[in-house]
Amino acid sequence: DIQMTQSPSSLSASVGDRVTITCQASQDISNYLNWYQQKPGKAPKLLIYDASNLETGVPSRFSGSGSGTDFTFTISSLQPEDIATYYCQQYDNLRLFTFGPGTKVDIK
Amino acid sequence: EVQLVQSGAEVKKPGESLKISCKGSGYSFTSYWIGWVRQMPGKGLEWMGIIYPGDSDTRYSPSFQGQVTISADKSISTAYLQWSSLKASDTAMYYCAATATASFDIWGQGTMVTVSS
């Protein structure tokens, strides 16, 4: 099985700060990596697909990069509405998926 | 409107069986994969398995293989997740989500399952 790790597990930042979350796969997954946002009591929402593609309708302050085993998710200017837990998710050619453990983001 | 609507919350006893549902509308149900995701209280997301309603091709996470059954009835655009014998550790929120590729862009509202004696 492919294992996913995320860091940090939580962070606190000020409005307007640049926030970076990293996700690492236990083996090469090419760009088969998605990022989701989950607000408390809500279903997850797709933000980034295939490592770096912004989902339609998602604000441009969100971005993703990376390939192989190391990936980065960035919020260029943190907004109050971005308070949420963020998950990376890998997939393979067999349509087997794994979520990372999540990163909880809140406002300092 | 493209949406997935899940069945309501359930309260069951250990050992009981359960089948929860996820109905798709506003898109071609047979052309999208439907996945199921577990979220235990206060915990992260866990991918359970996925089905392609067009031909019922089903894949399971090794962690959930043999523990649950995923099925679909394309005639009524509905996918299912079922247990034959629930345990207290099955208490969780369960989400269904749809994808035409490999990124889940349509999500249901979630079904809370509580298993308690």
PDB file of C-alpha atoms in Angstrom:
ATOM      1  CA  ASP A   1       0.000   0.000   0.000  1.00  0.00           C
ATOM      2  CA  ILE A   2       1.062   3.573  -0.647  1.00  0.00           C
ATOM      3  CA  GLN A   3       1.268   5.599   2.564  1.00  0.00           C
ATOM      4  CA  MET A   4       0.792   9.343   2.688  1.00  0.00           C
ATOM      5  CA  THR A   5       2.199  11.710   5.272  1.00  0.00           C
ATOM      6  CA  GLN A   6       1.372  15.377   5.741  1.00  0.00           C
ATOM      7  CA  SER A   7       3.093  18.118   7.661  1.00  0.00           C
ATOM      8  CA  PRO A   8       2.436  19.949   9.756  1.00  0.00           C
ATOM      9  CA  SER A   9      -0.525  18.243  11.423  1.00  0.00           C
ATOM     10  CA  SER A  10      -1.807  21.659  12.435  1.00  0.00           C
ATOM     11  CA  LEU A  11      -0.821  25.283  12.035  1.00  0.00           C
ATOM     12  CA  SER A  12      -1.941  28.689  13.163  1.00  0.00           C
ATOM     13  CA  ALA A  13      -1.356  31.708  10.943  1.00  0.00           C
ATOM     14  CA  SER A  14      -2.493  35.311  10.602  1.00  0.00           C
ATOM     15  CA  VAL A  15      -4.858  36.633   7.965  1.00  0.00           C
ATOM     16  CA  GLY A  16      -2.807  37.461   4.884  1.00  0.00           C
ATOM     17  CA  ASP A  17      -0.033  35.008   5.686  1.00  0.00           C
ATOM     18  CA  ARG A  18       1.310  32.529   3.161  1.00  0.00           C
ATOM     19  CA  VAL A  19       0.542  28.977   4.307  1.00  0.00           C
ATOM     20  CA  THR A  20       2.334  25.885   3.016  1.00  0.00           C
ATOM     21  CA  ILE A  21       1.439  22.243   3.629  1.00  0.00           C
ATOM     22  CA  THR A  22       3.533  19.341   2.422  1.00  0.00           C
ATOM     23  CA  CYS A  23       2.447  15.839   1.507  1.00  0.00           C
ATOM     24  CA  GLN A  24       4.806  12.932   0.939  1.00  0.00           C
ATOM     25  CA  ALA A  25       4.055   9.580  -0.675  1.00  0.00           C
ATOM     26  CA  SER A  26       5.852   6.366   0.288  1.00  0.00           C
ATOM     27  CA  GLN A  27       6.591   5.709  -3.404  1.00  0.00           C
ATOM     28  CA  ASP A  28       6.524   7.529  -6.724  1.00  0.00           C
ATOM     29  CA  ILE A  29       2.936   8.490  -7.611  1.00  0.00           C
ATOM     30  CA  SER A  30       3.755  10.793 -10.543  1.00  0.00           C
ATOM     31  CA  ASN A  31       1.192  13.617 -10.318  1.00  0.00           C
ATOM     32  CA  TYR A  32      -1.656  11.427  -9.052  1.00  0.00           C
ATOM     33  CA  LEU A  33      -2.394  13.711  -6.136  1.00  0.00           C
ATOM     34  CA  ASN A  34      -5.452  15.726  -5.165  1.00  0.00           C
ATOM     35  CA  TRP A  35      -6.076  18.256  -2.383  1.00  0.00           C
ATOM     36  CA  TYR A  36      -9.351  18.693  -0.487  1.00  0.00           C
ATOM     37  CA  GLN A  37     -10.658  21.201   2.018  1.00  0.00           C
ATOM     38  CA  GLN A  38     -13.027  20.130   4.793  1.00  0.00           C
ATOM     39  CA  LYS A  39     -14.750  22.686   6.993  1.00  0.00           C
ATOM     40  CA  PRO A  40     -16.248  21.542  10.314  1.00  0.00           C
ATOM     41  CA  GLY A  41     -19.485  19.629   9.862  1.00  0.00           C
ATOM     42  CA  LYS A  42     -19.240  19.721   6.066  1.00  0.00           C
ATOM     43  CA  ALA A  43     -18.326  17.331   3.305  1.00  0.00           C
ATOM     44  CA  PRO A  44     -14.863  17.685   1.760  1.00  0.00           C
ATOM     45  CA  LYS A  45     -14.411  19.909  -1.282  1.00  0.00           C
ATOM     46  CA  LEU A  46     -11.977  19.335  -4.133  1.00  0.00           C
ATOM     47  CA  LEU A  47      -9.497  22.208  -4.530  1.00  0.00           C
ATOM     48  CA  ILE A  48      -6.587  20.884  -6.592  1.00  0.00           C
ATOM     49  CA  TYR A  49      -6.449  17.849  -8.883  1.00  0.00           C
ATOM     50  CA  ASP A  50      -3.502  16.104 -10.515  1.00  0.00           C
ATOM     51  CA  ALA A  51      -1.099  17.917  -8.186  1.00  0.00           C
ATOM     52  CA  SER A  52      -1.339  21.391  -9.663  1.00  0.00           C
ATOM     53  CA  ASN A  53      -4.658  21.965 -11.425  1.00  0.00           C
ATOM     54  CA  LEU A  54      -7.098  24.353  -9.777  1.00  0.00           C
ATOM     55  CA  GLU A  55     -10.664  23.052  -9.678  1.00  0.00           C
ATOM     56  CA  THR A  56     -13.192  25.323 -11.386  1.00  0.00           C
ATOM     57  CA  GLY A  57     -14.513  28.003  -9.075  1.00  0.00           C
ATOM     58  CA  VAL A  58     -11.738  27.672  -6.493  1.00  0.00           C
ATOM     59  CA  PRO A  59      -9.996  30.953  -5.608  1.00  0.00           C
ATOM     60  CA  SER A  60      -6.587  31.463  -7.178  1.00  0.00           C
ATOM     61  CA  ARG A  61      -4.908  31.943  -3.777  1.00  0.00           C
ATOM     62  CA  PHE A  62      -4.895  28.138  -3.585  1.00  0.00           C
ATOM     63  CA  SER A  63      -2.199  26.291  -5.514  1.00  0.00           C
ATOM     64  CA  GLY A  64      -0.431  22.960  -5.635  1.00  0.00           C
ATOM     65  CA  SER A  65       2.858  21.681  -6.962  1.00  0.00           C
ATOM     66  CA  GLY A  66       5.099  18.655  -6.975  1.00  0.00           C
ATOM     67  CA  SER A  67       5.485  15.244  -8.539  1.00  0.00           C
ATOM     68  CA  GLY A  68       6.937  11.875  -7.670  1.00  0.00           C
ATOM     69  CA  THR A  69       6.877  11.642  -3.881  1.00  0.00           C
ATOM     70  CA  ASP A  70       6.881  15.256  -2.669  1.00  0.00           C
ATOM     71  CA  PHE A  71       4.012  17.690  -3.008  1.00  0.00           C
ATOM     72  CA  THR A  72       3.167  21.142  -1.727  1.00  0.00           C
ATOM     73  CA  PHE A  73      -0.134  22.928  -1.176  1.00  0.00           C
ATOM     74  CA  THR A  74      -0.082  26.698  -0.719  1.00  0.00           C
ATOM     75  CA  ILE A  75      -2.543  29.363   0.336  1.00  0.00           C
ATOM     76  CA  SER A  76      -0.913  32.586  -0.854  1.00  0.00           C
ATOM     77  CA  SER A  77      -2.857  34.885   1.463  1.00  0.00           C
ATOM     78  CA  LEU A  78      -4.820  33.205   4.248  1.00  0.00           C
ATOM     79  CA  GLN A  79      -8.419  34.356   4.616  1.00  0.00           C
ATOM     80  CA  PRO A  80     -10.785  33.768   7.567  1.00  0.00           C
ATOM     81  CA  GLU A  81     -12.950  31.492   5.404  1.00  0.00           C
ATOM     82  CA  ASP A  82      -9.955  29.200   4.812  1.00  0.00           C
ATOM     83  CA  ILE A  83     -10.185  27.802   8.342  1.00  0.00           C
ATOM     84  CA  ALA A  84     -10.484  24.073   7.666  1.00  0.00           C
ATOM     85  CA  THR A  85      -8.643  20.796   7.559  1.00  0.00           C
ATOM     86  CA  TYR A  86      -6.785  20.073   4.333  1.00  0.00           C
ATOM     87  CA  TYR A  87      -6.170  16.565   3.022  1.00  0.00           C
ATOM     88  CA  CYS A  88      -4.006  15.260   0.248  1.00  0.00           C
ATOM     89  CA  GLN A  89      -5.180  12.131  -1.566  1.00  0.00           C
ATOM     90  CA  GLN A  90      -3.244   9.873  -3.899  1.00  0.00           C
ATOM     91  CA  TYR A  91      -4.647   7.514  -6.498  1.00  0.00           C
ATOM     92  CA  ASP A  92      -3.268   4.845  -8.785  1.00  0.00           C
ATOM     93  CA  ASN A  93      -4.113   3.205 -12.092  1.00  0.00           C
ATOM     94  CA  LEU A  94      -6.281   0.638 -10.300  1.00  0.00           C
ATOM     95  CA  ARG A  95      -8.431   3.425  -8.844  1.00  0.00           C
ATOM     96  CA  LEU A  96      -7.238   2.702  -5.341  1.00  0.00           C
ATOM     97  CA  PHE A  97      -7.018   5.833  -3.221  1.00  0.00           C
ATOM     98  CA  THR A  98      -5.383   6.911   0.035  1.00  0.00           C
ATOM     99  CA  PHE A  99      -5.904  10.096   2.029  1.00  0.00           C
ATOM    100  CA  GLY A 100      -3.209  11.812   4.002  1.00  0.00           C
ATOM    101  CA  PRO A 101      -3.830  12.361   7.743  1.00  0.00           C
ATOM    102  CA  GLY A 102      -4.844  15.992   7.283  1.00  0.00           C
ATOM    103  CA  THR A 103      -3.584  19.438   8.304  1.00  0.00           C
ATOM    104  CA  LYS A 104      -5.780  21.625  10.478  1.00  0.00           C
ATOM    105  CA  VAL A 105      -5.437  25.332   9.690  1.00  0.00           C
ATOM    106  CA  ASP A 106      -6.691  28.060  11.972  1.00  0.00           C
ATOM    107  CA  ILE A 107      -6.252  31.781  12.499  1.00  0.00           C
ATOM    108  CA  LYS A 108      -3.734  33.119  14.981  1.00  0.00           C
TER     109      LYS A 108
ATOM    110  CA  GLU B   1     -28.211  20.526 -10.356  1.00  0.00           C
ATOM    111  CA  VAL B   2     -25.467  17.935 -10.032  1.00  0.00           C
ATOM    112  CA  GLN B   3     -25.764  16.288  -6.642  1.00  0.00           C
ATOM    113  CA  LEU B   4     -25.478  13.198  -4.508  1.00  0.00           C
ATOM    114  CA  VAL B   5     -28.131  12.770  -1.834  1.00  0.00           C
ATOM    115  CA  GLN B   6     -27.456  10.293   0.931  1.00  0.00           C
ATOM    116  CA  SER B   7     -29.902   8.477   3.176  1.00  0.00           C
ATOM    117  CA  GLY B   8     -30.539   9.679   6.706  1.00  0.00           C
ATOM    118  CA  ALA B   9     -28.774   9.041   9.982  1.00  0.00           C
ATOM    119  CA  GLU B  10     -28.954   5.550  11.449  1.00  0.00           C
ATOM    120  CA  VAL B  11     -28.775   4.216  15.006  1.00  0.00           C
ATOM    121  CA  LYS B  12     -28.184   0.466  15.193  1.00  0.00           C
ATOM    122  CA  LYS B  13     -27.130  -2.191  17.675  1.00  0.00           C
ATOM    123  CA  PRO B  14     -23.969  -4.287  17.389  1.00  0.00           C
ATOM    124  CA  GLY B  15     -24.538  -7.310  15.201  1.00  0.00           C
ATOM    125  CA  GLU B  16     -27.308  -5.694  13.156  1.00  0.00           C
ATOM    126  CA  SER B  17     -27.113  -5.246   9.399  1.00  0.00           C
ATOM    127  CA  LEU B  18     -27.341  -1.935   7.552  1.00  0.00           C
ATOM    128  CA  LYS B  19     -27.456  -0.606   4.006  1.00  0.00           C
ATOM    129  CA  ILE B  20     -27.077   3.120   3.358  1.00  0.00           C
ATOM    130  CA  SER B  21     -27.647   4.792   0.018  1.00  0.00           C
ATOM    131  CA  CYS B  22     -26.359   7.558  -2.217  1.00  0.00           C
ATOM    132  CA  LYS B  23     -28.549   8.803  -5.078  1.00  0.00           C
ATOM    133  CA  GLY B  24     -27.028  10.728  -7.950  1.00  0.00           C
ATOM    134  CA  SER B  25     -28.800  13.266 -10.129  1.00  0.00           C
ATOM    135  CA  GLY B  26     -27.978  15.932 -12.689  1.00  0.00           C
ATOM    136  CA  TYR B  27     -25.224  13.929 -14.392  1.00  0.00           C
ATOM    137  CA  SER B  28     -24.685  10.623 -16.178  1.00  0.00           C
ATOM    138  CA  PHE B  29     -24.709   8.221 -13.214  1.00  0.00           C
ATOM    139  CA  THR B  30     -23.266   5.317 -15.195  1.00  0.00           C
ATOM    140  CA  SER B  31     -20.278   7.357 -16.399  1.00  0.00           C
ATOM    141  CA  TYR B  32     -18.929   8.327 -12.976  1.00  0.00           C
ATOM    142  CA  TRP B  33     -17.227   6.227 -10.315  1.00  0.00           C
ATOM    143  CA  ILE B  34     -18.819   6.451  -6.842  1.00  0.00           C
ATOM    144  CA  GLY B  35     -16.530   6.132  -3.857  1.00  0.00           C
ATOM    145  CA  TRP B  36     -17.225   5.781  -0.140  1.00  0.00           C
ATOM    146  CA  VAL B  37     -15.248   7.552   2.577  1.00  0.00           C
ATOM    147  CA  ARG B  38     -15.358   6.965   6.327  1.00  0.00           C
ATOM    148  CA  GLN B  39     -14.723   9.646   8.925  1.00  0.00           C
ATOM    149  CA  MET B  40     -14.720   8.457  12.502  1.00  0.00           C
ATOM    150  CA  PRO B  41     -15.567  11.074  15.159  1.00  0.00           C
ATOM    151  CA  GLY B  42     -12.821  13.676  15.339  1.00  0.00           C
ATOM    152  CA  LYS B  43     -10.652  11.794  12.864  1.00  0.00           C
ATOM    153  CA  GLY B  44      -9.490  12.056   9.270  1.00  0.00           C
ATOM    154  CA  LEU B  45     -10.839  10.750   5.988  1.00  0.00           C
ATOM    155  CA  GLU B  46     -10.434   7.075   5.064  1.00  0.00           C
ATOM    156  CA  TRP B  47     -11.132   5.807   1.559  1.00  0.00           C
ATOM    157  CA  MET B  48     -13.162   2.585   1.666  1.00  0.00           C
ATOM    158  CA  GLY B  49     -13.853   1.584  -1.904  1.00  0.00           C
ATOM    159  CA  ILE B  50     -15.285   2.561  -5.253  1.00  0.00           C
ATOM    160  CA  ILE B  51     -17.773   1.275  -7.826  1.00  0.00           C
ATOM    161  CA  TYR B  52     -18.442   2.035 -11.477  1.00  0.00           C
ATOM    162  CA  PRO B  53     -22.223   1.761 -11.838  1.00  0.00           C
ATOM    163  CA  GLY B  54     -21.954   1.268 -15.589  1.00  0.00           C
ATOM    164  CA  ASP B  55     -20.591  -2.273 -15.178  1.00  0.00           C
ATOM    165  CA  SER B  56     -20.470  -2.689 -11.348  1.00  0.00           C
ATOM    166  CA  ASP B  57     -16.648  -2.877 -11.373  1.00  0.00           C
ATOM    167  CA  THR B  58     -15.811  -2.557  -7.648  1.00  0.00           C
ATOM    168  CA  ARG B  59     -12.507  -1.958  -5.858  1.00  0.00           C
ATOM    169  CA  TYR B  60     -11.901  -1.987  -2.094  1.00  0.00           C
ATOM    170  CA  SER B  61      -9.266  -0.553   0.179  1.00  0.00           C
ATOM    171  CA  PRO B  62      -7.405  -3.490   1.799  1.00  0.00           C
ATOM    172  CA  SER B  63      -8.503  -2.062   5.155  1.00  0.00           C
ATOM    173  CA  PHE B  64     -12.173  -2.500   4.276  1.00  0.00           C
ATOM    174  CA  GLN B  65     -12.123  -5.569   2.017  1.00  0.00           C
ATOM    175  CA  GLY B  66     -14.462  -8.160   3.530  1.00  0.00           C
ATOM    176  CA  GLN B  67     -15.820  -5.679   6.070  1.00  0.00           C
ATOM    177  CA  VAL B  68     -18.358  -3.915   3.837  1.00  0.00           C
ATOM    178  CA  THR B  69     -20.062  -4.407   0.498  1.00  0.00           C
ATOM    179  CA  ILE B  70     -20.414  -1.703  -2.128  1.00  0.00           C
ATOM    180  CA  SER B  71     -23.091  -2.041  -4.796  1.00  0.00           C
ATOM    181  CA  ALA B  72     -25.119   0.072  -7.189  1.00  0.00           C
ATOM    182  CA  ASP B  73     -28.459  -0.007  -8.973  1.00  0.00           C
ATOM    183  CA  LYS B  74     -28.038   2.009 -12.144  1.00  0.00           C
ATOM    184  CA  SER B  75     -31.758   1.846 -12.909  1.00  0.00           C
ATOM    185  CA  ILE B  76     -32.393   4.197  -9.981  1.00  0.00           C
ATOM    186  CA  SER B  77     -28.999   5.985 -10.002  1.00  0.00           C
ATOM    187  CA  THR B  78     -28.189   4.807  -6.505  1.00  0.00           C
ATOM    188  CA  ALA B  79     -25.079   3.392  -4.879  1.00  0.00           C
ATOM    189  CA  TYR B  80     -25.029   1.502  -1.607  1.00  0.00           C
ATOM    190  CA  LEU B  81     -22.727   0.691   1.278  1.00  0.00           C
ATOM    191  CA  GLN B  82     -23.723  -2.210   3.477  1.00  0.00           C
ATOM    192  CA  TRP B  83     -22.655  -4.112   6.566  1.00  0.00           C
ATOM    193  CA  SER B  84     -23.801  -7.602   7.534  1.00  0.00           C
ATOM    194  CA  SER B  85     -22.858  -7.296  11.205  1.00  0.00           C
ATOM    195  CA  LEU B  86     -22.132  -3.880  12.636  1.00  0.00           C
ATOM    196  CA  LYS B  87     -19.596  -3.192  15.363  1.00  0.00           C
ATOM    197  CA  ALA B  88     -19.303  -0.222  17.695  1.00  0.00           C
ATOM    198  CA  SER B  89     -16.154   0.740  15.782  1.00  0.00           C
ATOM    199  CA  ASP B  90     -18.299   1.302  12.667  1.00  0.00           C
ATOM    200  CA  THR B  91     -19.672   4.445  14.304  1.00  0.00           C
ATOM    201  CA  ALA B  92     -18.740   7.207  11.882  1.00  0.00           C
ATOM    202  CA  MET B  93     -19.858   9.651   9.229  1.00  0.00           C
ATOM    203  CA  TYR B  94     -19.910   8.049   5.793  1.00  0.00           C
ATOM    204  CA  TYR B  95     -19.616  10.117   2.631  1.00  0.00           C
ATOM    205  CA  CYS B  96     -20.186   9.094  -0.950  1.00  0.00           C
ATOM    206  CA  ALA B  97     -18.368  10.999  -3.677  1.00  0.00           C
ATOM    207  CA  ALA B  98     -18.335  10.838  -7.464  1.00  0.00           C
ATOM    208  CA  THR B  99     -15.605  11.202 -10.031  1.00  0.00           C
ATOM    209  CA  ALA B 100     -15.397  10.898 -13.796  1.00  0.00           C
ATOM    210  CA  THR B 101     -11.614  10.662 -13.565  1.00  0.00           C
ATOM    211  CA  ALA B 102      -9.768  10.275 -10.253  1.00  0.00           C
ATOM    212  CA  SER B 103     -10.636  13.397  -8.285  1.00  0.00           C
ATOM    213  CA  PHE B 104     -13.859  13.437  -6.295  1.00  0.00           C
ATOM    214  CA  ASP B 105     -15.633  16.626  -7.349  1.00  0.00           C
ATOM    215  CA  ILE B 106     -19.176  15.717  -6.285  1.00  0.00           C
ATOM    216  CA  TRP B 107     -19.876  14.841  -2.657  1.00  0.00           C
ATOM    217  CA  GLY B 108     -22.916  13.713  -0.734  1.00  0.00           C
ATOM    218  CA  GLN B 109     -23.911  15.380   2.506  1.00  0.00           C
ATOM    219  CA  GLY B 110     -22.866  12.412   4.619  1.00  0.00           C
ATOM    220  CA  THR B 111     -24.720   9.732   6.589  1.00  0.00           C
ATOM    221  CA  MET B 112     -24.029   9.397  10.310  1.00  0.00           C
ATOM    222  CA  VAL B 113     -24.059   5.805  11.515  1.00  0.00           C
ATOM    223  CA  THR B 114     -24.118   5.196  15.269  1.00  0.00           C
ATOM    224  CA  VAL B 115     -23.674   1.666  16.587  1.00  0.00           C
ATOM    225  CA  SER B 116     -24.407   1.307  20.285  1.00  0.00           C
ATOM    226  CA  SER B 117     -25.941  -1.258  22.587  1.00  0.00           C
TER     227      SER B 117
END
